[in-house]
mmCIF file of C-alpha atoms in Angstrom:
data_model
loop_
_atom_site.group_PDB
_atom_site.id
_atom_site.type_symbol
_atom_site.label_atom_id
_atom_site.label_comp_id
_atom_site.label_asym_id
_atom_site.label_seq_id
_atom_site.Cartn_x
_atom_site.Cartn_y
_atom_site.Cartn_z
ATOM 1 C CA VAL B 1 0.000 0.000 0.000
ATOM 2 C CA ASN B 2 1.353 3.329 -0.998
ATOM 3 C CA VAL B 3 0.562 5.999 1.597
ATOM 4 C CA GLU B 4 1.469 9.535 0.783
ATOM 5 C CA LEU B 5 2.518 11.505 3.840
ATOM 6 C CA PRO B 6 1.578 15.145 4.010
ATOM 7 C CA THR B 7 4.358 17.610 3.362
ATOM 8 C CA PRO B 8 5.478 19.186 6.628
ATOM 9 C CA PRO B 9 4.764 22.899 6.856
ATOM 10 C CA GLN B 10 7.641 25.057 5.816
ATOM 11 C CA VAL B 11 9.077 27.199 8.583
ATOM 12 C CA ILE B 12 9.679 30.691 7.352
ATOM 13 C CA LYS B 13 11.871 32.881 9.475
ATOM 14 C CA PRO B 14 10.772 36.490 9.402
ATOM 15 C CA GLU B 15 13.473 38.817 8.213
ATOM 16 C CA LEU B 16 13.744 42.400 9.211
ATOM 17 C CA THR B 17 13.054 44.461 6.159
ATOM 18 C CA GLN B 18 14.449 47.555 7.823
ATOM 19 C CA LYS B 19 17.172 48.149 10.345
ATOM 20 C CA PRO B 20 16.008 49.431 13.706
ATOM 21 C CA LYS B 21 16.293 53.209 13.819
ATOM 22 C CA VAL B 22 17.969 54.935 16.783
ATOM 23 C CA GLU B 23 18.217 58.697 17.245
ATOM 24 C CA LEU B 24 20.364 60.060 20.081
ATOM 25 C CA VAL B 25 20.816 63.671 21.128
ATOM 26 C CA PHE B 26 23.315 64.510 23.845
ATOM 27 C CA ALA B 27 22.856 67.865 25.602
ATOM 28 C CA LEU B 28 26.219 68.607 27.214
ATOM 29 C CA ASP B 29 26.993 71.310 29.769
ATOM 30 C CA THR B 30 30.094 73.108 28.465
ATOM 31 C CA THR B 31 30.377 75.765 31.178
ATOM 32 C CA GLY B 32 33.584 76.406 33.097
ATOM 33 C CA SER B 33 32.494 74.229 36.022
ATOM 34 C CA MET B 34 32.757 71.252 33.674
ATOM 35 C CA SER B 35 36.462 71.898 32.929
ATOM 36 C CA GLY B 36 37.641 68.995 35.102
ATOM 37 C CA LEU B 37 34.738 66.786 34.029
ATOM 38 C CA ILE B 38 34.186 67.459 30.338
ATOM 39 C CA ASN B 39 36.624 64.876 28.996
ATOM 40 C CA ALA B 40 35.045 62.127 31.111
ATOM 41 C CA ALA B 41 31.609 63.326 29.980
ATOM 42 C CA LYS B 42 32.676 63.155 26.324
ATOM 43 C CA GLU B 43 34.002 59.621 26.877
ATOM 44 C CA LYS B 44 30.696 58.599 28.497
ATOM 45 C CA ILE B 45 28.731 60.108 25.608
ATOM 46 C CA TRP B 46 30.788 58.253 23.047
ATOM 47 C CA SER B 47 30.612 55.023 25.042
ATOM 48 C CA ILE B 48 26.799 55.184 24.997
ATOM 49 C CA ALA B 49 26.735 56.032 21.281
ATOM 50 C CA SER B 50 29.182 53.228 20.419
ATOM 51 C CA THR B 51 27.283 50.667 22.473
ATOM 52 C CA MET B 52 24.026 51.536 20.738
ATOM 53 C CA ALA B 53 25.691 51.491 17.317
ATOM 54 C CA GLN B 54 26.940 47.941 17.963
ATOM 55 C CA ALA B 55 23.522 46.562 18.934
ATOM 56 C CA GLN B 56 22.204 43.531 17.072
ATOM 57 C CA PRO B 57 20.614 43.756 14.663
ATOM 58 C CA ALA B 58 22.769 46.723 13.684
ATOM 59 C CA PRO B 59 20.651 49.881 13.854
ATOM 60 C CA GLU B 60 20.510 52.870 11.577
ATOM 61 C CA ILE B 61 21.856 55.386 14.072
ATOM 62 C CA SER B 62 21.810 59.178 14.065
ATOM 63 C CA ILE B 63 23.502 61.317 16.686
ATOM 64 C CA GLY B 64 23.181 65.013 17.454
ATOM 65 C CA LEU B 65 24.599 67.348 20.077
ATOM 66 C CA VAL B 66 23.413 70.389 21.991
ATOM 67 C CA ALA B 67 26.236 72.123 23.843
ATOM 68 C CA TYR B 68 24.957 74.549 26.430
ATOM 69 C CA ARG B 69 26.286 77.250 28.682
ATOM 70 C CA ASP B 70 24.401 80.215 30.109
ATOM 71 C CA ARG B 71 23.156 83.658 29.202
ATOM 72 C CA GLY B 72 25.996 86.112 28.777
ATOM 73 C CA ASP B 73 28.405 83.417 27.549
ATOM 74 C CA VAL B 74 29.692 82.998 23.987
ATOM 75 C CA TYR B 75 26.570 80.910 23.345
ATOM 76 C CA VAL B 76 23.568 79.696 25.312
ATOM 77 C CA THR B 77 23.091 76.637 23.117
ATOM 78 C CA LYS B 78 25.038 75.365 20.146
ATOM 79 C CA ARG B 79 23.326 72.659 18.082
ATOM 80 C CA ILE B 80 24.943 69.989 15.939
ATOM 81 C CA ALA B 81 22.214 68.354 13.838
ATOM 82 C CA LEU B 82 21.368 64.674 14.000
ATOM 83 C CA SER B 83 23.610 62.868 11.542
ATOM 84 C CA GLN B 84 24.491 59.333 10.517
ATOM 85 C CA ASP B 85 28.084 60.468 9.971
ATOM 86 C CA LEU B 86 29.309 59.345 13.379
ATOM 87 C CA ASP B 87 32.918 60.308 12.644
ATOM 88 C CA GLU B 88 31.879 63.903 11.965
ATOM 89 C CA VAL B 89 29.734 64.078 15.102
ATOM 90 C CA TYR B 90 32.621 62.638 17.128
ATOM 91 C CA ALA B 91 34.989 65.273 15.694
ATOM 92 C CA GLN B 92 32.509 68.008 16.666
ATOM 93 C CA LEU B 93 32.139 66.517 20.159
ATOM 94 C CA LEU B 94 35.905 66.575 20.667
ATOM 95 C CA GLN B 95 36.018 70.293 19.775
ATOM 96 C CA LEU B 96 33.645 71.273 22.582
ATOM 97 C CA GLU B 97 35.452 72.963 25.452
ATOM 98 C CA ALA B 98 34.418 74.159 28.881
ATOM 99 C CA GLY B 99 34.167 77.911 29.462
ATOM 100 C CA GLY B 100 31.849 80.623 30.717
ATOM 101 C CA GLY B 101 29.203 80.093 33.366
ATOM 102 C CA GLY B 102 30.204 81.275 36.801
ATOM 103 C CA ASP B 103 26.951 81.613 38.725
ATOM 104 C CA GLY B 104 26.120 77.962 39.459
ATOM 105 C CA PRO B 105 22.867 77.292 37.617
ATOM 106 C CA GLU B 106 23.123 76.950 33.834
ATOM 107 C CA SER B 107 20.729 77.187 30.879
ATOM 108 C CA VAL B 108 19.507 73.618 31.295
ATOM 109 C CA ASN B 109 15.956 74.589 30.321
ATOM 110 C CA ALA B 110 17.138 76.062 27.008
ATOM 111 C CA ALA B 111 19.342 73.026 26.300
ATOM 112 C CA LEU B 112 16.557 70.545 26.896
ATOM 113 C CA TYR B 113 14.099 72.655 24.906
ATOM 114 C CA ASP B 114 16.483 72.755 21.938
ATOM 115 C CA ALA B 115 17.198 69.026 22.208
ATOM 116 C CA VAL B 116 13.478 68.213 22.056
ATOM 117 C CA HIS B 117 12.139 70.942 19.744
ATOM 118 C CA GLN B 118 15.011 72.268 17.599
ATOM 119 C CA MET B 119 16.735 69.096 16.403
ATOM 120 C CA ASN B 120 15.996 67.346 13.117
ATOM 121 C CA TRP B 121 14.211 64.313 14.625
ATOM 122 C CA SER B 122 12.672 61.943 12.095
ATOM 123 C CA GLN B 123 8.915 61.541 11.881
ATOM 124 C CA ASP B 124 9.293 57.746 12.040
ATOM 125 C CA PRO B 125 7.071 56.521 14.908
ATOM 126 C CA ASN B 126 9.145 53.322 15.144
ATOM 127 C CA SER B 127 12.410 55.147 15.743
ATOM 128 C CA TYR B 128 13.881 54.921 19.246
ATOM 129 C CA LYS B 129 14.453 58.564 20.201
ATOM 130 C CA VAL B 130 16.364 59.581 23.300
ATOM 131 C CA VAL B 131 17.957 62.676 24.829
ATOM 132 C CA PHE B 132 20.807 62.359 27.311
ATOM 133 C CA LEU B 133 21.155 65.532 29.393
ATOM 134 C CA VAL B 134 24.721 65.652 30.755
ATOM 135 C CA GLY B 135 25.802 68.259 33.292
ATOM 136 C CA ASP B 136 26.991 69.175 36.750
ATOM 137 C CA ALA B 137 24.640 71.979 37.783
ATOM 138 C CA PRO B 138 20.911 72.641 38.066
ATOM 139 C CA GLY B 139 19.157 74.932 35.636
ATOM 140 C CA HIS B 140 18.139 78.532 36.102
ATOM 141 C CA GLN B 141 14.577 78.776 37.373
ATOM 142 C CA ASP B 142 14.681 82.567 37.417
ATOM 143 C CA TYR B 143 14.599 83.220 33.651
ATOM 144 C CA GLN B 144 11.015 84.343 33.021
ATOM 145 C CA ASP B 145 11.033 83.503 29.299
ATOM 146 C CA ASP B 146 12.452 79.965 29.693
ATOM 147 C CA VAL B 147 10.247 76.952 29.125
ATOM 148 C CA PRO B 148 10.522 74.951 32.359
ATOM 149 C CA PHE B 149 12.296 71.591 32.334
ATOM 150 C CA SER B 150 9.085 69.779 33.392
ATOM 151 C CA VAL B 151 7.070 71.238 30.485
ATOM 152 C CA THR B 152 9.710 70.184 27.957
ATOM 153 C CA VAL B 153 9.872 66.649 29.394
ATOM 154 C CA LYS B 154 6.079 66.324 28.937
ATOM 155 C CA ALA B 155 6.432 67.530 25.330
ATOM 156 C CA ALA B 156 9.208 64.974 24.775
ATOM 157 C CA VAL B 157 6.937 62.166 25.968
ATOM 158 C CA LYS B 158 4.243 63.270 23.508
ATOM 159 C CA LYS B 159 6.843 63.192 20.715
ATOM 160 C CA GLY B 160 8.023 59.716 21.720
ATOM 161 C CA ILE B 161 11.368 61.009 23.013
ATOM 162 C CA ILE B 162 12.851 59.538 26.185
ATOM 163 C CA VAL B 163 14.833 61.926 28.395
ATOM 164 C CA ASN B 164 17.687 60.585 30.536
ATOM 165 C CA THR B 165 20.060 62.525 32.761
ATOM 166 C CA ILE B 166 23.716 61.846 33.423
ATOM 167 C CA GLN B 167 25.316 63.573 36.381
ATOM 168 C CA ALA B 168 28.825 64.915 36.055
ATOM 169 C CA GLY B 169 30.342 65.772 39.413
ATOM 170 C CA ASN B 170 28.449 65.468 42.684
ATOM 171 C CA SER B 171 26.189 68.506 43.139
ATOM 172 C CA PRO B 172 23.296 67.555 45.466
ATOM 173 C CA ALA B 173 21.313 70.535 44.097
ATOM 174 C CA MET B 174 21.564 69.141 40.576
ATOM 175 C CA VAL B 175 20.442 65.679 41.660
ATOM 176 C CA LYS B 176 17.460 67.136 43.518
ATOM 177 C CA GLU B 177 16.333 69.179 40.504
ATOM 178 C CA TRP B 178 17.000 66.608 37.767
ATOM 179 C CA ASP B 179 15.375 63.822 39.780
ATOM 180 C CA LYS B 180 11.935 65.494 39.531
#
């Protein structure tokens, strides 16, 4: 008797048609108080970026920078657009130097606002978007025309952007404010 066995179902492994998309913006305090900390902060920034770039499956990664100081300094914020040219972003990161500041609080509100609202984020809802706010001092709360940190964080959530903070130094005032 000839019995024909059914053909087993073929297992098809799904393949990713697109690489995961990762967009990182680092907002870095570049005031004078960071002079002893800025090189370690730059190393931490690049360590995070490199780790994400080496994820599996390999993502399509874009990185941008917002350097910030304070009012009255050479700049309040200096933006480096999101780019997939990691070598160029790294070169720009290395050129950032500490200077200015002097009164303790910095323009953290302006830096975070620019990181969330002024960068060239993609419109891709599947992109992992994150801001890393890196600094050693709390933000000014006495600038009447600043958008408060808490308002910008809520806007980031609506845009699908995660906000993380990285403390440089050991200021208890900064921890208290950024932990809100």
